[in-house]
Amino acid sequence: MKETKKYSAPFIKRMPIYYRYLSTLLQVGVNRISSNDLSRWLGITASQVRQDFSCFEGSGLQGYGYEVGVLHKEIAKVLGLDVMRKMIVLGGGSLGQALAKHTNFEKNGFKIVAIFDINPQVVGKKIKDIEVLHVDALREFVSKHQVDLAAITVPATHANEAANLAVEMGITALWNFVPVELKVPKSVVIENIHLSDSLMVLGYKHRESQLKDE
Amino acid sequence: MKETKKYSAPFIKRMPIYYRYLSTLLQVGVNRISSNDLSRWLGITASQVRQDFSCFEGSGLQGYGYEVGVLHKEIAKVLGLDVMRKMIVLGGGSLGQALAKHTNFEKNGFKIVAIFDINPQVVGKKIKDIEVLHVDALREFVSKHQVDLAAITVPATHANEAANLAVEMGITALWNFVPVELKVPKSVVIENIHLSDSLMVLGYKHRESQLKDE
């Protein structure tokens, strides 16, 4: 079925936040929640919450709240969490290994199927039950396993090389952890996790908050 | 000296991107760069670049470009990268260890001085030259070492507990890797790295791009 609805980027960015929180509510057996409570917990205004959910099924009667299970399913549908996607990790260093050990991704429909590296000290290891393979085996692996996404955790000097390799193999979604702007065709989608950038912003906020106190 | 200038959040978010790129240029000996070249590399419009840098010293003559070294210093000043800050990591699991092994943070003025955990299998270990201490030693350590920031990489169920502990010790800047909205006093500044959220957004973009191709 072809999805025709197009959502705005800020809307899509808020969806995982709701989704996480609704998952927790379901775990603890809360079945109903108001926009005000969601707002208080998530730091999103109540009117924004109501607007975001207005297009969803079972979207809250006044004074009655939202059905948590229904919302949870609707958001999963929007985000496409109802399918299992396969991801490889390019770069088997400490960050790549930490990603492989992360248990939450699979719960959300993202399965890490292999890690690739060139370092003989890492190649051949298993991280949980995920094998670290030599990058020479990448082509064969990808063509065999229908890989959807690649996380990139190689050293900065090799980031574009790794990205291009993934794209050559037909992977069109990159999760980039390297502090570099990747140069890839426009058809390739990227999400960046720039740790140093985030830390610098935190440093700035920290200093600002101290200056306020003076 | 009291800093009076207040910058917008989007402006501050762009600064680390410029800073990273200018650092690389300096490394390879490029001393001058145009707003157009910056724009092309960083995916920020040239007019945005010019606006961002308009308040800086030595801010580009028409057709002459910016002095890379001058800009680099100006941005470091804005972000407060000229001081060394001390950071602890709460949570010595794979992600906490990966942070400790990351070499870029120290280059930007953020020094990880200790990791804290309660797991006897991790406590006592050294990650590079950074000790993993028992959380019981936290109070003494923080009061002795003037810690500025805490990275939080504990399991989700302990995230708020860890955050509150840090805040109690006088730490007012938290780098949160746990997929939870931390509940701390308003005076505490937070930067979130929500890996699962980012991955869900990537999954959405991936599906969207595939539907376009159909």
mmCIF file of N, CA, C and O in Angstrom, chain A residues 2-3 6-7 12 16-17 20 40-41 77-78 80-81 85 94 98 101 105 108 110 148-149 172-175 177 179-181 183 190-191 193-195 197-208 211 214, chain B residues 2-3 6-7 12 16-17 20 40-41 77-78 80-81 85 94 101 105 108 110 148-149 172-175 177 179-181 183 190-191 193-195 197-208 211 214:
data_model
loop_
_atom_site.group_PDB
_atom_site.id
_atom_site.type_symbol
_atom_site.label_atom_id
_atom_site.label_comp_id
_atom_site.label_asym_id
_atom_site.label_seq_id
_atom_site.Cartn_x
_atom_site.Cartn_y
_atom_site.Cartn_z
ATOM 1 N N LYS A 2 0.528 2.176 -0.808
ATOM 2 C CA LYS A 2 1.311 3.398 -0.900
ATOM 3 C C LYS A 2 0.829 4.412 0.142
ATOM 4 O O LYS A 2 -0.353 4.757 0.196
ATOM 5 N N GLU A 3 1.759 4.858 0.942
ATOM 6 C CA GLU A 3 1.435 5.882 1.947
ATOM 7 C C GLU A 3 1.473 7.234 1.242
ATOM 8 O O GLU A 3 2.434 7.553 0.556
ATOM 9 N N LYS A 6 2.195 13.114 4.016
ATOM 10 C CA LYS A 6 3.553 13.577 4.233
ATOM 11 C C LYS A 6 3.561 14.354 5.547
ATOM 12 O O LYS A 6 2.761 15.254 5.740
ATOM 13 N N TYR A 7 4.435 13.976 6.457
ATOM 14 C CA TYR A 7 4.486 14.658 7.749
ATOM 15 C C TYR A 7 5.655 15.622 7.793
ATOM 16 O O TYR A 7 6.674 15.417 7.124
ATOM 17 N N ILE A 12 7.654 14.444 12.943
ATOM 18 C CA ILE A 12 8.310 13.130 12.954
ATOM 19 C C ILE A 12 9.316 13.025 14.104
ATOM 20 O O ILE A 12 9.467 11.980 14.725
ATOM 21 N N PRO A 16 8.909 9.664 18.084
ATOM 22 C CA PRO A 16 9.622 8.691 18.926
ATOM 23 C C PRO A 16 9.538 9.029 20.420
ATOM 24 O O PRO A 16 9.554 8.136 21.258
ATOM 25 N N ILE A 17 9.446 10.314 20.724
ATOM 26 C CA ILE A 17 9.365 10.719 22.137
ATOM 27 C C ILE A 17 8.054 10.216 22.728
ATOM 28 O O ILE A 17 8.024 9.607 23.801
ATOM 29 N N ARG A 20 8.131 6.224 22.920
ATOM 30 C CA ARG A 20 8.884 5.719 24.068
ATOM 31 C C ARG A 20 8.045 5.777 25.333
ATOM 32 O O ARG A 20 7.979 4.834 26.104
ATOM 33 N N ARG A 40 3.114 17.425 30.592
ATOM 34 C CA ARG A 40 3.929 17.588 31.794
ATOM 35 C C ARG A 40 5.152 16.686 31.740
ATOM 36 O O ARG A 40 6.257 17.077 32.094
ATOM 37 N N TRP A 41 4.989 15.461 31.292
ATOM 38 C CA TRP A 41 6.090 14.503 31.288
ATOM 39 C C TRP A 41 7.102 14.767 30.193
ATOM 40 O O TRP A 41 8.293 14.529 30.360
ATOM 41 N N LYS A 77 2.712 2.876 13.300
ATOM 42 C CA LYS A 77 2.364 2.829 11.883
ATOM 43 C C LYS A 77 2.998 4.012 11.142
ATOM 44 O O LYS A 77 3.575 3.848 10.070
ATOM 45 N N VAL A 78 2.892 5.210 11.751
ATOM 46 C CA VAL A 78 3.474 6.403 11.126
ATOM 47 C C VAL A 78 4.975 6.211 10.923
ATOM 48 O O VAL A 78 5.524 6.491 9.858
ATOM 49 N N GLY A 80 6.572 3.468 10.807
ATOM 50 C CA GLY A 80 6.930 2.253 10.074
ATOM 51 C C GLY A 80 7.663 1.247 10.948
ATOM 52 O O GLY A 80 8.558 0.538 10.495
ATOM 53 N N LEU A 81 7.288 1.194 12.236
ATOM 54 C CA LEU A 81 7.959 0.267 13.152
ATOM 55 C C LEU A 81 7.361 -1.132 13.070
ATOM 56 O O LEU A 81 7.778 -2.029 13.793
ATOM 57 N N ARG A 85 13.694 -4.143 10.216
ATOM 58 C CA ARG A 85 14.711 -3.690 9.271
ATOM 59 C C ARG A 85 16.071 -4.259 9.663
ATOM 60 O O ARG A 85 16.367 -4.405 10.840
ATOM 61 N N SER A 94 34.874 0.707 19.747
ATOM 62 C CA SER A 94 34.082 0.669 20.975
ATOM 63 C C SER A 94 32.659 1.180 20.754
ATOM 64 O O SER A 94 31.702 0.637 21.312
ATOM 65 N N ALA A 98 29.290 -0.962 21.140
ATOM 66 C CA ALA A 98 28.243 -0.515 22.070
ATOM 67 C C ALA A 98 26.873 -0.530 21.380
ATOM 68 O O ALA A 98 25.873 -0.920 21.987
ATOM 69 N N LYS A 101 25.530 -3.982 21.268
ATOM 70 C CA LYS A 101 25.077 -4.489 22.565
ATOM 71 C C LYS A 101 23.761 -3.863 23.020
ATOM 72 O O LYS A 101 23.149 -4.311 23.980
ATOM 73 N N PHE A 105 17.127 -1.340 20.209
ATOM 74 C CA PHE A 105 16.909 -1.140 18.779
ATOM 75 C C PHE A 105 16.020 -2.241 18.207
ATOM 76 O O PHE A 105 15.102 -1.974 17.442
ATOM 77 N N ASN A 108 12.410 -2.019 18.635
ATOM 78 C CA ASN A 108 11.747 -1.045 17.771
ATOM 79 C C ASN A 108 11.816 -1.424 16.291
ATOM 80 O O ASN A 108 11.512 -0.611 15.425
ATOM 81 N N PHE A 110 14.628 -2.717 14.581
ATOM 82 C CA PHE A 110 15.919 -2.559 13.900
ATOM 83 C C PHE A 110 16.885 -3.631 14.388
ATOM 84 O O PHE A 110 17.290 -3.618 15.552
ATOM 85 N N ASP A 148 19.025 -2.967 5.031
ATOM 86 C CA ASP A 148 18.331 -1.702 4.812
ATOM 87 C C ASP A 148 19.162 -0.488 5.218
ATOM 88 O O ASP A 148 19.151 0.535 4.555
ATOM 89 N N LEU A 149 19.846 -0.598 6.364
ATOM 90 C CA LEU A 149 20.528 0.557 6.940
ATOM 91 C C LEU A 149 21.979 0.219 7.282
ATOM 92 O O LEU A 149 22.295 -0.940 7.567
ATOM 93 N N THR A 172 20.518 2.660 1.305
ATOM 94 C CA THR A 172 20.129 4.049 1.051
ATOM 95 C C THR A 172 19.784 4.820 2.325
ATOM 96 O O THR A 172 19.233 5.913 2.267
ATOM 97 N N ALA A 173 20.116 4.242 3.488
ATOM 98 C CA ALA A 173 19.864 4.941 4.749
ATOM 99 C C ALA A 173 21.085 4.774 5.650
ATOM 100 O O ALA A 173 21.495 3.652 5.956
ATOM 101 N N LEU A 174 21.672 5.896 6.049
ATOM 102 C CA LEU A 174 22.909 5.869 6.831
ATOM 103 C C LEU A 174 22.704 6.522 8.191
ATOM 104 O O LEU A 174 22.143 7.616 8.290
ATOM 105 N N TRP A 175 23.166 5.843 9.219
ATOM 106 C CA TRP A 175 23.126 6.377 10.576
ATOM 107 C C TRP A 175 24.561 6.756 10.915
ATOM 108 O O TRP A 175 25.369 5.899 11.258
ATOM 109 N N PHE A 177 27.678 8.323 12.810
ATOM 110 C CA PHE A 177 28.223 8.734 14.104
ATOM 111 C C PHE A 177 29.546 9.481 13.961
ATOM 112 O O PHE A 177 30.153 9.854 14.957
ATOM 113 N N PRO A 179 31.927 12.596 13.062
ATOM 114 C CA PRO A 179 31.760 14.061 13.015
ATOM 115 C C PRO A 179 32.200 14.642 11.685
ATOM 116 O O PRO A 179 33.126 15.442 11.619
ATOM 117 N N VAL A 180 31.531 14.231 10.653
ATOM 118 C CA VAL A 180 31.850 14.636 9.283
ATOM 119 C C VAL A 180 30.520 14.740 8.540
ATOM 120 O O VAL A 180 29.614 13.960 8.799
ATOM 121 N N GLU A 181 30.386 15.735 7.653
ATOM 122 C CA GLU A 181 29.190 15.774 6.802
ATOM 123 C C GLU A 181 29.440 14.827 5.638
ATOM 124 O O GLU A 181 30.329 15.062 4.823
ATOM 125 N N LYS A 183 29.256 12.994 2.128
ATOM 126 C CA LYS A 183 28.947 13.423 0.756
ATOM 127 C C LYS A 183 28.421 12.213 -0.006
ATOM 128 O O LYS A 183 29.188 11.364 -0.445
ATOM 129 N N ILE A 190 20.059 10.344 5.652
ATOM 130 C CA ILE A 190 21.073 10.300 6.712
ATOM 131 C C ILE A 190 20.481 10.815 8.013
ATOM 132 O O ILE A 190 19.717 11.778 8.018
ATOM 133 N N GLU A 191 20.801 10.172 9.098
ATOM 134 C CA GLU A 191 20.593 10.748 10.427
ATOM 135 C C GLU A 191 21.961 10.816 11.092
ATOM 136 O O GLU A 191 22.677 9.826 11.152
ATOM 137 N N ILE A 193 24.410 11.427 14.358
ATOM 138 C CA ILE A 193 24.592 11.556 15.804
ATOM 139 C C ILE A 193 25.987 12.152 15.975
ATOM 140 O O ILE A 193 26.990 11.448 15.860
ATOM 141 N N HIS A 194 26.028 13.449 16.172
ATOM 142 C CA HIS A 194 27.318 14.117 16.314
ATOM 143 C C HIS A 194 27.589 14.356 17.795
ATOM 144 O O HIS A 194 27.168 15.371 18.359
ATOM 145 N N LEU A 195 28.278 13.418 18.419
ATOM 146 C CA LEU A 195 28.503 13.491 19.866
ATOM 147 C C LEU A 195 29.240 14.756 20.275
ATOM 148 O O LEU A 195 28.826 15.442 21.204
ATOM 149 N N ASP A 197 29.472 17.607 18.802
ATOM 150 C CA ASP A 197 28.634 18.808 18.627
ATOM 151 C C ASP A 197 27.693 18.971 19.815
ATOM 152 O O ASP A 197 27.538 20.057 20.372
ATOM 153 N N SER A 198 27.070 17.856 20.194
ATOM 154 C CA SER A 198 26.125 17.899 21.304
ATOM 155 C C SER A 198 26.831 18.319 22.591
ATOM 156 O O SER A 198 26.316 19.116 23.382
ATOM 157 N N LEU A 199 28.042 17.803 22.776
ATOM 158 C CA LEU A 199 28.800 18.139 23.984
ATOM 159 C C LEU A 199 29.192 19.618 23.992
ATOM 160 O O LEU A 199 29.134 20.285 25.032
ATOM 161 N N MET A 200 29.539 20.139 22.826
ATOM 162 C CA MET A 200 29.887 21.566 22.757
ATOM 163 C C MET A 200 28.673 22.433 23.085
ATOM 164 O O MET A 200 28.791 23.456 23.759
ATOM 165 N N VAL A 201 27.512 22.023 22.604
ATOM 166 C CA VAL A 201 26.287 22.776 22.912
ATOM 167 C C VAL A 201 26.008 22.714 24.411
ATOM 168 O O VAL A 201 25.658 23.723 25.033
ATOM 169 N N LEU A 202 26.221 21.548 25.008
ATOM 170 C CA LEU A 202 26.024 21.417 26.458
ATOM 171 C C LEU A 202 26.996 22.330 27.210
ATOM 172 O O LEU A 202 26.616 22.986 28.185
ATOM 173 N N GLY A 203 28.235 22.360 26.732
ATOM 174 C CA GLY A 203 29.233 23.240 27.352
ATOM 175 C C GLY A 203 28.798 24.691 27.301
ATOM 176 O O GLY A 203 28.923 25.431 28.281
ATOM 177 N N TYR A 204 28.255 25.089 26.159
ATOM 178 C CA TYR A 204 27.764 26.462 26.012
ATOM 179 C C TYR A 204 26.620 26.752 26.989
ATOM 180 O O TYR A 204 26.631 27.753 27.707
ATOM 181 N N LYS A 205 25.646 25.833 27.020
ATOM 182 C CA LYS A 205 24.496 26.025 27.926
ATOM 183 C C LYS A 205 24.963 26.093 29.380
ATOM 184 O O LYS A 205 24.431 26.859 30.180
ATOM 185 N N HIS A 206 25.939 25.262 29.701
ATOM 186 C CA HIS A 206 26.460 25.213 31.063
ATOM 187 C C HIS A 206 27.050 26.568 31.464
ATOM 188 O O HIS A 206 26.747 27.113 32.522
ATOM 189 N N ARG A 207 27.860 27.123 30.565
ATOM 190 C CA ARG A 207 28.469 28.415 30.872
ATOM 191 C C ARG A 207 27.410 29.508 30.974
ATOM 192 O O ARG A 207 27.435 30.340 31.883
ATOM 193 N N GLU A 208 26.454 29.485 30.049
ATOM 194 C CA GLU A 208 25.359 30.462 30.082
ATOM 195 C C GLU A 208 24.626 30.421 31.424
ATOM 196 O O GLU A 208 24.300 31.446 31.998
ATOM 197 N N LEU A 211 26.634 31.955 34.167
ATOM 198 C CA LEU A 211 26.688 33.413 34.093
ATOM 199 C C LEU A 211 25.425 34.046 34.655
ATOM 200 O O LEU A 211 25.458 35.096 35.281
ATOM 201 N N GLU A 214 25.540 34.413 38.399
ATOM 202 C CA GLU A 214 26.536 35.299 39.019
ATOM 203 C C GLU A 214 25.928 36.563 39.594
ATOM 204 O O GLU A 214 24.960 37.070 39.067
ATOM 205 N N LYS B 2 31.738 39.144 32.520
ATOM 206 C CA LYS B 2 30.380 38.694 32.262
ATOM 207 C C LYS B 2 30.062 38.808 30.772
ATOM 208 O O LYS B 2 30.245 39.850 30.156
ATOM 209 N N GLU B 3 29.617 37.694 30.201
ATOM 210 C CA GLU B 3 29.205 37.666 28.790
ATOM 211 C C GLU B 3 27.772 38.175 28.723
ATOM 212 O O GLU B 3 26.908 37.710 29.457
ATOM 213 N N LYS B 6 23.504 37.165 23.975
ATOM 214 C CA LYS B 6 22.712 35.943 24.061
ATOM 215 C C LYS B 6 22.489 35.443 22.631
ATOM 216 O O LYS B 6 22.053 36.201 21.780
ATOM 217 N N TYR B 7 22.828 34.212 22.371
ATOM 218 C CA TYR B 7 22.679 33.677 21.021
ATOM 219 C C TYR B 7 21.459 32.781 20.944
ATOM 220 O O TYR B 7 21.053 32.175 21.925
ATOM 221 N N ILE B 12 23.616 28.505 17.949
ATOM 222 C CA ILE B 12 24.552 27.722 18.773
ATOM 223 C C ILE B 12 24.699 26.305 18.230
ATOM 224 O O ILE B 12 25.784 25.722 18.268
ATOM 225 N N PRO B 16 29.150 24.297 16.378
ATOM 226 C CA PRO B 16 30.049 23.132 16.381
ATOM 227 C C PRO B 16 30.302 22.575 14.979
ATOM 228 O O PRO B 16 31.368 22.044 14.709
ATOM 229 N N ILE B 17 29.314 22.716 14.095
ATOM 230 C CA ILE B 17 29.479 22.208 12.728
ATOM 231 C C ILE B 17 30.577 23.008 12.021
ATOM 232 O O ILE B 17 31.495 22.455 11.424
ATOM 233 N N ARG B 20 34.105 22.218 13.725
ATOM 234 C CA ARG B 20 34.689 20.959 13.273
ATOM 235 C C ARG B 20 35.353 21.107 11.925
ATOM 236 O O ARG B 20 36.461 20.669 11.689
ATOM 237 N N ARG B 40 28.669 24.851 0.577
ATOM 238 C CA ARG B 40 28.672 23.621 -0.216
ATOM 239 C C ARG B 40 29.039 22.417 0.655
ATOM 240 O O ARG B 40 28.460 21.359 0.556
ATOM 241 N N TRP B 41 29.999 22.598 1.542
ATOM 242 C CA TRP B 41 30.455 21.471 2.367
ATOM 243 C C TRP B 41 29.493 21.132 3.486
ATOM 244 O O TRP B 41 29.315 19.985 3.847
ATOM 245 N N LYS B 77 35.524 30.838 21.256
ATOM 246 C CA LYS B 77 35.194 31.808 22.312
ATOM 247 C C LYS B 77 33.692 31.771 22.601
ATOM 248 O O LYS B 77 33.263 31.728 23.756
ATOM 249 N N VAL B 78 32.896 31.772 21.535
ATOM 250 C CA VAL B 78 31.434 31.728 21.697
ATOM 251 C C VAL B 78 31.013 30.481 22.470
ATOM 252 O O VAL B 78 30.200 30.533 23.396
ATOM 253 N N GLY B 80 32.821 28.697 24.369
ATOM 254 C CA GLY B 80 33.520 28.531 25.650
ATOM 255 C C GLY B 80 34.442 27.334 25.650
ATOM 256 O O GLY B 80 34.616 26.649 26.659
ATOM 257 N N LEU B 81 35.069 27.068 24.483
ATOM 258 C CA LEU B 81 35.966 25.914 24.393
ATOM 259 C C LEU B 81 37.366 26.254 24.895
ATOM 260 O O LEU B 81 38.256 25.413 24.877
ATOM 261 N N ARG B 85 36.876 21.553 30.813
ATOM 262 C CA ARG B 85 35.808 21.162 31.730
ATOM 263 C C ARG B 85 35.989 19.713 32.135
ATOM 264 O O ARG B 85 36.428 18.891 31.353
ATOM 265 N N SER B 94 28.777 -0.589 28.095
ATOM 266 C CA SER B 94 29.506 -0.465 26.831
ATOM 267 C C SER B 94 29.471 0.959 26.286
ATOM 268 O O SER B 94 30.462 1.452 25.751
ATOM 269 N N LYS B 101 36.566 6.150 25.777
ATOM 270 C CA LYS B 101 37.624 5.874 24.791
ATOM 271 C C LYS B 101 37.672 6.921 23.678
ATOM 272 O O LYS B 101 38.605 6.958 22.890
ATOM 273 N N PHE B 105 36.716 14.402 22.524
ATOM 274 C CA PHE B 105 36.128 15.277 23.530
ATOM 275 C C PHE B 105 37.193 16.141 24.207
ATOM 276 O O PHE B 105 37.002 17.335 24.408
ATOM 277 N N ASN B 108 38.384 19.157 22.503
ATOM 278 C CA ASN B 108 37.449 20.281 22.525
ATOM 279 C C ASN B 108 37.225 20.833 23.931
ATOM 280 O O ASN B 108 36.305 21.610 24.151
ATOM 281 N N PHE B 110 36.806 18.944 26.912
ATOM 282 C CA PHE B 110 35.998 18.153 27.836
ATOM 283 C C PHE B 110 36.796 16.915 28.266
ATOM 284 O O PHE B 110 37.046 16.025 27.460
ATOM 285 N N ASP B 148 32.260 19.431 36.352
ATOM 286 C CA ASP B 148 31.313 20.339 35.720
ATOM 287 C C ASP B 148 30.111 19.618 35.128
ATOM 288 O O ASP B 148 28.990 20.096 35.193
ATOM 289 N N LEU B 149 30.369 18.466 34.465
ATOM 290 C CA LEU B 149 29.323 17.788 33.695
ATOM 291 C C LEU B 149 29.246 16.314 34.075
ATOM 292 O O LEU B 149 30.243 15.729 34.496
ATOM 293 N N THR B 172 25.534 20.706 37.347
ATOM 294 C CA THR B 172 24.363 21.381 36.780
ATOM 295 C C THR B 172 24.244 21.218 35.267
ATOM 296 O O THR B 172 23.458 21.906 34.623
ATOM 297 N N ALA B 173 25.043 20.312 34.698
ATOM 298 C CA ALA B 173 24.952 20.057 33.257
ATOM 299 C C ALA B 173 25.003 18.556 33.022
ATOM 300 O O ALA B 173 25.960 17.891 33.422
ATOM 301 N N LEU B 174 23.951 18.033 32.374
ATOM 302 C CA LEU B 174 23.837 16.588 32.179
ATOM 303 C C LEU B 174 23.804 16.255 30.689
ATOM 304 O O LEU B 174 23.073 16.876 29.917
ATOM 305 N N TRP B 175 24.599 15.272 30.325
ATOM 306 C CA TRP B 175 24.610 14.768 28.951
ATOM 307 C C TRP B 175 23.909 13.418 28.995
ATOM 308 O O TRP B 175 24.506 12.420 29.392
ATOM 309 N N PHE B 177 22.141 10.078 27.808
ATOM 310 C CA PHE B 177 22.042 9.067 26.746
ATOM 311 C C PHE B 177 20.899 8.087 26.978
ATOM 312 O O PHE B 177 20.720 7.160 26.198
ATOM 313 N N PRO B 179 17.043 6.897 27.091
ATOM 314 C CA PRO B 179 15.812 7.309 26.421
ATOM 315 C C PRO B 179 14.689 7.617 27.396
ATOM 316 O O PRO B 179 13.651 6.960 27.421
ATOM 317 N N VAL B 180 14.907 8.621 28.200
ATOM 318 C CA VAL B 180 13.979 9.026 29.253
ATOM 319 C C VAL B 180 14.082 10.545 29.354
ATOM 320 O O VAL B 180 15.164 11.105 29.173
ATOM 321 N N GLU B 181 12.953 11.230 29.584
ATOM 322 C CA GLU B 181 13.030 12.671 29.846
ATOM 323 C C GLU B 181 13.369 12.844 31.315
ATOM 324 O O GLU B 181 12.582 12.475 32.178
ATOM 325 N N LYS B 183 13.827 14.309 34.959
ATOM 326 C CA LYS B 183 13.088 15.272 35.776
ATOM 327 C C LYS B 183 14.067 15.901 36.762
ATOM 328 O O LYS B 183 14.390 15.304 37.789
ATOM 329 N N ILE B 190 20.483 20.341 30.121
ATOM 330 C CA ILE B 190 20.545 18.966 29.619
ATOM 331 C C ILE B 190 20.750 18.968 28.116
ATOM 332 O O ILE B 190 20.160 19.793 27.412
ATOM 333 N N GLU B 191 21.571 18.068 27.617
ATOM 334 C CA GLU B 191 21.595 17.751 26.198
ATOM 335 C C GLU B 191 21.303 16.263 26.084
ATOM 336 O O GLU B 191 21.945 15.441 26.753
ATOM 337 N N ILE B 193 21.057 12.708 23.973
ATOM 338 C CA ILE B 193 21.392 11.903 22.796
ATOM 339 C C ILE B 193 20.459 10.704 22.870
ATOM 340 O O ILE B 193 20.701 9.769 23.639
ATOM 341 N N HIS B 194 19.367 10.773 22.123
ATOM 342 C CA HIS B 194 18.401 9.679 22.150
ATOM 343 C C HIS B 194 18.610 8.804 20.921
ATOM 344 O O HIS B 194 18.064 9.070 19.845
ATOM 345 N N LEU B 195 19.417 7.775 21.084
ATOM 346 C CA LEU B 195 19.790 6.929 19.945
ATOM 347 C C LEU B 195 18.573 6.299 19.280
ATOM 348 O O LEU B 195 18.428 6.342 18.063
ATOM 349 N N ASP B 197 15.494 7.218 19.267
ATOM 350 C CA ASP B 197 14.671 8.214 18.578
ATOM 351 C C ASP B 197 15.254 8.518 17.205
ATOM 352 O O ASP B 197 14.544 8.568 16.197
ATOM 353 N N SER B 198 16.566 8.717 17.181
ATOM 354 C CA SER B 198 17.239 9.048 15.933
ATOM 355 C C SER B 198 17.081 7.906 14.932
ATOM 356 O O SER B 198 16.831 8.131 13.737
ATOM 357 N N LEU B 199 17.181 6.680 15.431
ATOM 358 C CA LEU B 199 17.053 5.513 14.550
ATOM 359 C C LEU B 199 15.625 5.404 14.003
ATOM 360 O O LEU B 199 15.411 5.076 12.836
ATOM 361 N N MET B 200 14.640 5.705 14.838
ATOM 362 C CA MET B 200 13.254 5.663 14.366
ATOM 363 C C MET B 200 13.018 6.715 13.282
ATOM 364 O O MET B 200 12.318 6.466 12.295
ATOM 365 N N VAL B 201 13.606 7.889 13.466
ATOM 366 C CA VAL B 201 13.470 8.938 12.447
ATOM 367 C C VAL B 201 14.130 8.485 11.142
ATOM 368 O O VAL B 201 13.585 8.672 10.051
ATOM 369 N N LEU B 202 15.288 7.853 11.262
ATOM 370 C CA LEU B 202 15.965 7.332 10.062
ATOM 371 C C LEU B 202 15.101 6.288 9.366
ATOM 372 O O LEU B 202 14.981 6.286 8.141
ATOM 373 N N GLY B 203 14.483 5.408 10.166
ATOM 374 C CA GLY B 203 13.597 4.390 9.604
ATOM 375 C C GLY B 203 12.448 5.016 8.835
ATOM 376 O O GLY B 203 12.092 4.576 7.739
ATOM 377 N N TYR B 204 11.905 6.089 9.395
ATOM 378 C CA TYR B 204 10.807 6.794 8.717
ATOM 379 C C TYR B 204 11.274 7.387 7.387
ATOM 380 O O TYR B 204 10.647 7.198 6.351
ATOM 381 N N LYS B 205 12.426 8.095 7.444
ATOM 382 C CA LYS B 205 12.963 8.713 6.223
ATOM 383 C C LYS B 205 13.250 7.645 5.159
ATOM 384 O O LYS B 205 13.043 7.867 3.975
ATOM 385 N N HIS B 206 13.754 6.512 5.610
ATOM 386 C CA HIS B 206 14.094 5.421 4.706
ATOM 387 C C HIS B 206 12.845 4.948 3.962
ATOM 388 O O HIS B 206 12.838 4.817 2.746
ATOM 389 N N ARG B 207 11.778 4.739 4.716
ATOM 390 C CA ARG B 207 10.547 4.261 4.097
ATOM 391 C C ARG B 207 9.978 5.310 3.133
ATOM 392 O O ARG B 207 9.552 5.014 2.029
ATOM 393 N N GLU B 208 10.005 6.572 3.585
ATOM 394 C CA GLU B 208 9.534 7.670 2.729
ATOM 395 C C GLU B 208 10.274 7.685 1.395
ATOM 396 O O GLU B 208 9.686 7.850 0.341
ATOM 397 N N LEU B 211 9.177 4.906 -0.854
ATOM 398 C CA LEU B 211 7.857 5.119 -1.439
ATOM 399 C C LEU B 211 7.945 6.077 -2.622
ATOM 400 O O LEU B 211 7.256 5.930 -3.618
ATOM 401 N N GLU B 214 8.868 4.343 -5.791
ATOM 402 C CA GLU B 214 7.954 3.341 -6.358
ATOM 403 C C GLU B 214 7.239 3.839 -7.606
ATOM 404 O O GLU B 214 6.965 5.021 -7.731
#
